[in-house]
């Protein structure tokens, strides 16, 4: 059973492919995926990997991050700077795919080290300045 996000992705991909005036076969060839596999993605029957989405985005000349959000790989509410940083890394034509993945892993490890991992929010004042001290701890 296809998820809502995958169906949304498929409809969006079909629309982008038609806007680019490409046949399914032309896009599949340009993205380096099989025609039947791309057809299944468009019909919401398959959830492609981030790598496949990146190849399709490149072939369509659109943002891979847009496809990642539609596929449910990235959260639409994610910090904009983080998404842009990832986009720049993924779009760099001078890096190999392996190098891009290593850079993304290093980037994520630094974010985690600094308290900004996926799904966590580090709010100002929760740190060493004590401005958000526990109200239970009152001077006596």
Short mmCIF file of N, CA and C in Angstrom, two decimals, residues 1-3 5-11 14 36-48:
data_model
loop_
_atom_site.label_atom_id
_atom_site.label_comp_id
_atom_site.label_asym_id
_atom_site.label_seq_id
_atom_site.Cartn_x
_atom_site.Cartn_y
_atom_site.Cartn_z
N UNK A 1 0.85 -1.19 0.00
CA UNK A 1 0.00 0.00 0.00
C UNK A 1 0.89 1.24 0.00
N UNK A 2 0.65 2.16 -0.89
CA UNK A 2 1.46 3.37 -1.01
C UNK A 2 1.09 4.38 0.06
N UNK A 3 2.10 5.06 0.57
CA UNK A 3 1.83 6.10 1.57
C UNK A 3 1.41 7.38 0.87
N UNK A 5 2.65 10.36 1.21
CA UNK A 5 3.81 11.10 0.72
C UNK A 5 4.32 10.56 -0.61
N UNK A 6 4.35 9.24 -0.76
CA UNK A 6 4.85 8.66 -2.00
C UNK A 6 3.92 9.01 -3.15
N UNK A 7 2.60 8.98 -2.92
CA UNK A 7 1.66 9.38 -3.97
C UNK A 7 1.84 10.83 -4.34
N UNK A 8 2.01 11.67 -3.34
CA UNK A 8 2.24 13.08 -3.56
C UNK A 8 3.52 13.27 -4.38
N UNK A 9 4.55 12.50 -4.06
CA UNK A 9 5.80 12.55 -4.80
C UNK A 9 5.59 12.15 -6.25
N UNK A 10 4.86 11.06 -6.47
CA UNK A 10 4.62 10.58 -7.82
C UNK A 10 3.88 11.60 -8.68
N UNK A 11 2.84 12.19 -8.11
CA UNK A 11 2.09 13.21 -8.84
C UNK A 11 2.98 14.40 -9.18
N UNK A 14 5.47 13.44 -11.95
CA UNK A 14 4.80 13.39 -13.26
C UNK A 14 4.58 14.81 -13.80
N UNK A 36 10.35 1.02 -15.98
CA UNK A 36 9.29 0.50 -15.09
C UNK A 36 9.40 1.02 -13.65
N UNK A 37 10.62 1.15 -13.16
CA UNK A 37 10.82 1.63 -11.79
C UNK A 37 10.33 3.07 -11.66
N UNK A 38 10.68 3.93 -12.63
CA UNK A 38 10.22 5.32 -12.60
C UNK A 38 8.70 5.39 -12.70
N UNK A 39 8.13 4.53 -13.52
CA UNK A 39 6.67 4.48 -13.63
C UNK A 39 6.03 4.12 -12.29
N UNK A 40 6.63 3.17 -11.58
CA UNK A 40 6.10 2.78 -10.27
C UNK A 40 6.21 3.92 -9.27
N UNK A 41 7.28 4.68 -9.35
CA UNK A 41 7.44 5.84 -8.46
C UNK A 41 6.34 6.86 -8.75
N UNK A 42 6.13 7.15 -10.03
CA UNK A 42 5.10 8.12 -10.41
C UNK A 42 3.70 7.67 -9.97
N UNK A 43 3.45 6.38 -9.97
CA UNK A 43 2.14 5.87 -9.59
C UNK A 43 2.02 5.67 -8.08
N UNK A 44 3.07 6.00 -7.34
CA UNK A 44 3.03 5.90 -5.89
C UNK A 44 3.18 4.48 -5.36
N UNK A 45 3.70 3.59 -6.18
CA UNK A 45 3.86 2.19 -5.77
C UNK A 45 5.22 1.91 -5.14
N UNK A 46 6.17 2.76 -5.39
CA UNK A 46 7.52 2.58 -4.86
C UNK A 46 7.99 3.86 -4.18
N UNK A 47 8.78 3.68 -3.12
CA UNK A 47 9.41 4.82 -2.45
C UNK A 47 10.89 4.78 -2.80
N UNK A 48 11.35 5.71 -3.61
CA UNK A 48 12.75 5.69 -4.04
C UNK A 48 13.71 6.14 -2.95
#
